[in-house]
Short mmCIF file of C-alpha atoms in Angstrom, two decimals:
data_model
loop_
_atom_site.label_atom_id
_atom_site.label_comp_id
_atom_site.label_asym_id
_atom_site.label_seq_id
_atom_site.Cartn_x
_atom_site.Cartn_y
_atom_site.Cartn_z
CA MET A 1 -2.87 21.89 -9.62
CA PRO A 2 -4.47 23.80 -12.44
CA GLN A 3 -7.57 25.36 -13.16
CA GLY A 4 -10.82 23.38 -12.87
CA LEU A 5 -14.03 22.94 -11.76
CA ILE A 6 -16.12 20.62 -9.51
CA GLY A 7 -19.26 18.13 -11.39
CA ARG A 8 -21.29 15.01 -11.22
CA LYS A 9 -20.95 12.57 -13.27
CA ILE A 10 -24.40 11.90 -15.55
CA GLY A 11 -23.70 9.07 -17.53
CA MET A 12 -22.40 7.57 -20.82
CA THR A 13 -23.71 8.06 -23.78
CA SER A 14 -22.20 8.11 -27.73
CA VAL A 15 -21.78 10.84 -30.32
CA PHE A 16 -21.12 10.36 -33.91
CA GLY A 17 -17.50 12.29 -35.18
CA GLU A 18 -17.01 14.27 -38.47
CA ASP A 19 -15.50 11.04 -39.68
CA GLY A 20 -18.97 8.87 -39.31
CA LYS A 21 -17.40 7.01 -36.36
CA ASN A 22 -19.14 6.25 -33.37
CA ILE A 23 -17.51 7.74 -30.11
CA PRO A 24 -18.48 6.97 -26.85
CA CYS A 25 -18.24 9.72 -24.44
CA THR A 26 -19.39 10.74 -20.93
CA VAL A 27 -21.78 13.50 -19.56
CA ILE A 28 -20.28 15.28 -16.72
CA GLU A 29 -22.40 18.22 -15.08
CA ALA A 30 -19.55 20.78 -14.61
CA GLY A 31 -20.24 23.78 -12.38
CA PRO A 32 -21.51 26.56 -11.75
CA CYS A 33 -19.69 26.70 -9.05
CA VAL A 34 -19.18 29.47 -6.43
CA VAL A 35 -15.56 30.94 -5.16
CA THR A 36 -16.16 30.89 -1.31
CA GLN A 37 -12.54 31.94 -0.03
CA VAL A 38 -9.67 33.14 -1.94
CA LYS A 39 -5.73 32.41 -0.35
CA ASN A 40 -2.83 33.92 -0.50
CA ALA A 41 0.62 33.71 0.56
CA GLU A 42 0.58 35.73 3.17
CA THR A 43 -2.27 34.62 5.26
CA ASP A 44 -2.62 30.96 4.37
CA GLY A 45 1.21 30.03 3.62
CA TYR A 46 0.05 29.47 -0.49
CA ALA A 47 -1.98 31.00 -2.99
CA ALA A 48 -5.35 28.97 -3.91
CA ILE A 49 -8.85 29.27 -4.89
CA GLN A 50 -12.12 27.26 -3.31
CA LEU A 51 -14.61 26.54 -4.94
CA ALA A 52 -18.08 25.09 -3.84
CA TYR A 53 -20.66 22.87 -5.33
CA ASP A 54 -24.17 21.62 -5.58
CA ASP A 55 -26.88 23.62 -3.17
CA LYS A 56 -27.61 21.79 0.30
CA LYS A 57 -30.14 22.56 2.96
CA GLU A 58 -29.39 24.98 5.84
CA LYS A 59 -30.52 22.67 8.44
CA HIS A 60 -28.01 19.69 7.06
CA THR A 61 -25.09 22.70 7.60
CA SER A 62 -22.98 23.34 10.53
CA ARG A 63 -22.81 26.67 11.94
CA PRO A 64 -19.40 27.24 11.40
CA MET A 65 -20.19 26.63 7.65
CA LEU A 66 -23.26 28.66 7.13
CA GLY A 67 -21.13 31.59 8.18
CA HIS A 68 -18.14 30.88 5.69
CA PHE A 69 -21.13 30.74 2.89
CA LYS A 70 -22.33 33.61 3.95
CA LYS A 71 -19.03 35.81 3.34
CA ALA A 72 -19.34 34.86 -0.15
CA ASN A 73 -22.83 35.36 -0.23
CA THR A 74 -23.65 32.37 -1.73
CA THR A 75 -26.24 29.26 -0.22
CA PRO A 76 -24.52 26.20 1.61
CA LYS A 77 -23.13 23.84 -0.70
CA ARG A 78 -22.08 20.14 -1.01
CA LYS A 79 -18.63 19.89 -2.39
CA LEU A 80 -15.47 22.19 -1.59
CA VAL A 81 -12.84 21.78 -3.47
CA GLU A 82 -9.32 23.77 -3.93
CA PHE A 83 -7.20 24.63 -7.12
CA ARG A 84 -3.85 25.42 -5.89
CA ASP A 85 -1.89 28.80 -7.60
CA TRP A 86 -5.31 30.15 -10.08
CA GLU A 87 -5.41 34.27 -9.79
CA GLY A 88 -7.78 36.76 -11.14
CA LEU A 89 -10.92 35.36 -9.04
CA GLN A 90 -12.75 37.34 -6.05
CA LEU A 91 -14.96 35.76 -3.54
CA GLY A 92 -18.40 35.13 -4.41
CA ASP A 93 -17.57 34.87 -8.28
CA VAL A 94 -19.06 32.17 -10.29
CA VAL A 95 -17.11 30.27 -12.49
CA THR A 96 -19.26 27.99 -15.37
CA VAL A 97 -18.56 25.74 -18.10
CA ASP A 98 -17.27 28.24 -20.25
CA LEU A 99 -13.83 27.93 -18.60
CA PHE A 100 -13.66 24.89 -21.31
CA ALA A 101 -14.00 24.76 -25.05
CA ASN A 102 -14.46 22.32 -27.53
CA ASP A 103 -11.00 20.04 -28.06
CA ASN A 104 -9.56 21.19 -24.83
CA TRP A 105 -7.75 18.39 -23.23
CA VAL A 106 -8.74 17.70 -19.13
CA ASP A 107 -8.04 15.13 -16.37
CA VAL A 108 -10.76 13.90 -14.40
CA VAL A 109 -10.44 12.88 -10.91
CA GLY A 110 -13.10 10.45 -9.13
CA ILE A 111 -13.83 8.35 -6.55
CA THR A 112 -13.95 4.78 -8.50
CA LYS A 113 -17.13 2.14 -7.41
CA GLY A 114 -16.38 0.46 -4.24
CA LYS A 115 -16.94 -3.48 -4.31
CA GLY A 116 -16.45 -4.86 -1.02
CA PHE A 117 -14.08 -7.63 0.03
CA GLN A 118 -13.22 -9.17 -3.35
CA GLY A 119 -10.78 -11.94 -4.01
CA VAL A 120 -7.69 -12.30 -5.84
CA VAL A 121 -9.22 -13.29 -8.98
CA LYS A 122 -11.45 -10.15 -9.40
CA ARG A 123 -9.21 -7.54 -7.07
CA HIS A 124 -6.02 -8.50 -9.15
CA GLY A 125 -6.74 -10.74 -12.39
CA PHE A 126 -5.35 -13.98 -10.80
CA ASN A 127 -6.44 -17.12 -13.07
CA GLY A 128 -7.17 -19.02 -9.94
CA VAL A 129 -5.68 -22.66 -9.32
CA GLY A 130 -7.83 -24.16 -12.40
CA GLY A 131 -8.51 -27.96 -12.85
CA ARG A 132 -11.06 -29.31 -10.82
CA THR A 133 -9.96 -32.79 -10.65
CA HIS A 134 -6.57 -34.26 -9.71
CA GLY A 135 -6.97 -33.58 -5.92
CA GLN A 136 -8.16 -29.98 -6.43
CA HIS A 137 -11.40 -29.20 -4.33
CA ASN A 138 -13.42 -25.81 -4.44
CA ARG A 139 -10.07 -24.18 -5.24
CA GLN A 140 -10.71 -22.59 -8.53
CA ARG A 141 -11.00 -19.01 -7.47
CA HIS A 142 -7.95 -19.46 -4.92
CA PRO A 143 -4.74 -17.44 -4.70
CA GLY A 144 -3.02 -20.55 -4.80
CA SER A 145 0.45 -21.13 -3.17
CA MET A 146 2.18 -17.89 -1.49
CA GLY A 147 5.74 -18.85 -1.99
CA ALA A 148 7.54 -19.09 1.32
CA SER A 149 8.35 -22.32 3.37
CA SER A 150 10.38 -22.91 6.90
CA PHE A 151 11.98 -19.29 5.83
CA PRO A 152 10.84 -16.37 6.32
CA SER A 153 8.00 -18.58 7.38
CA ARG A 154 5.60 -15.36 7.14
CA VAL A 155 3.68 -13.67 4.33
CA LEU A 156 5.82 -11.21 2.94
CA PRO A 157 4.16 -7.31 3.05
CA GLY A 158 2.76 -6.16 -0.20
CA LYS A 159 1.72 -9.68 -1.59
CA ARG A 160 -1.57 -9.15 -3.42
CA LEU A 161 -4.12 -11.13 -1.39
CA ALA A 162 -7.87 -10.81 -1.30
CA GLY A 163 -9.26 -7.12 0.14
CA ARG A 164 -11.42 -4.75 0.31
CA THR A 165 -11.49 -3.36 -3.70
CA GLY A 166 -12.67 -0.32 -5.03
CA GLY A 167 -13.17 2.97 -3.62
CA ASP A 168 -9.59 4.89 -4.73
CA ARG A 169 -9.31 8.17 -5.96
CA VAL A 170 -8.13 7.85 -9.57
CA LYS A 171 -7.03 10.55 -11.92
CA ILE A 172 -7.73 9.70 -15.63
CA ILE A 173 -5.50 12.21 -17.74
CA ASN A 174 -5.57 13.34 -21.37
CA LEU A 175 -9.42 13.04 -21.98
CA ARG A 176 -10.58 15.19 -24.88
CA VAL A 177 -13.62 17.29 -24.77
CA LEU A 178 -16.13 16.39 -27.18
CA LYS A 179 -18.57 18.95 -26.82
CA VAL A 180 -19.47 22.29 -24.44
CA ILE A 181 -23.68 22.95 -23.69
CA PRO A 182 -23.38 25.68 -21.74
CA GLU A 183 -27.16 26.63 -21.50
CA SER A 184 -27.37 23.17 -19.44
CA ASN A 185 -23.97 23.18 -17.89
CA LEU A 186 -22.79 20.08 -19.41
CA LEU A 187 -19.44 18.45 -20.68
CA LEU A 188 -18.39 16.03 -22.94
CA VAL A 189 -15.87 14.09 -22.53
CA LYS A 190 -14.27 11.34 -24.72
CA GLY A 191 -14.17 8.01 -22.89
CA SER A 192 -14.65 6.74 -19.57
CA ILE A 193 -14.11 8.71 -16.18
CA PRO A 194 -13.97 6.46 -12.56
CA GLY A 195 -17.20 6.75 -10.28
CA ALA A 196 -20.25 5.95 -10.54
CA LYS A 197 -23.44 7.91 -11.79
CA GLY A 198 -23.90 10.83 -9.90
CA SER A 199 -20.50 10.79 -7.83
CA TYR A 200 -18.52 14.17 -7.66
CA ILE A 201 -15.81 14.54 -9.83
CA ILE A 202 -13.54 17.33 -10.83
CA ILE A 203 -11.98 18.67 -14.08
CA GLU A 204 -8.84 19.74 -14.22
CA LYS A 205 -7.78 22.01 -17.30
#
């Protein structure tokens, strides 16, 4: 995994480009993140940096985690993420949004909005059965024929059916950084990213 930061999705807005076009973009609060663990191949089997983000109260933190954060000389955090093969950082270092610059290209990882249990029309984009006459009754948004008859007399695994929708880990690649606002720890990224407002995301450089 490349270098990156943990952040929070603030919401969407738009900015005007140099050519006067209105560009939709997402506002991200990126960092500051604290290095809470440095892993290496000798002791852990692989090299990685663990970053922590977003303060939380000590009374909501377990004692083992309190000791973990105390080693890094920082307050308890809510979100921990590892970035592999990232060298040059020490325990307790702070990584800020200055890691990025205008016109950088980033990948963003987030958890999509959960939709609950949904039918095939919303979940997979089916058209539904269609007509309301000629014997059709309350079938407009149903999946229709399953396709199998006396053989194999069952529904084959993997068939697109109704079920729980959303709540998936999704990565959007090659998004352009439109603007970095270091004094507010904000990042403006072109386009949309997965997740609800206020949800945690990972920005990879």
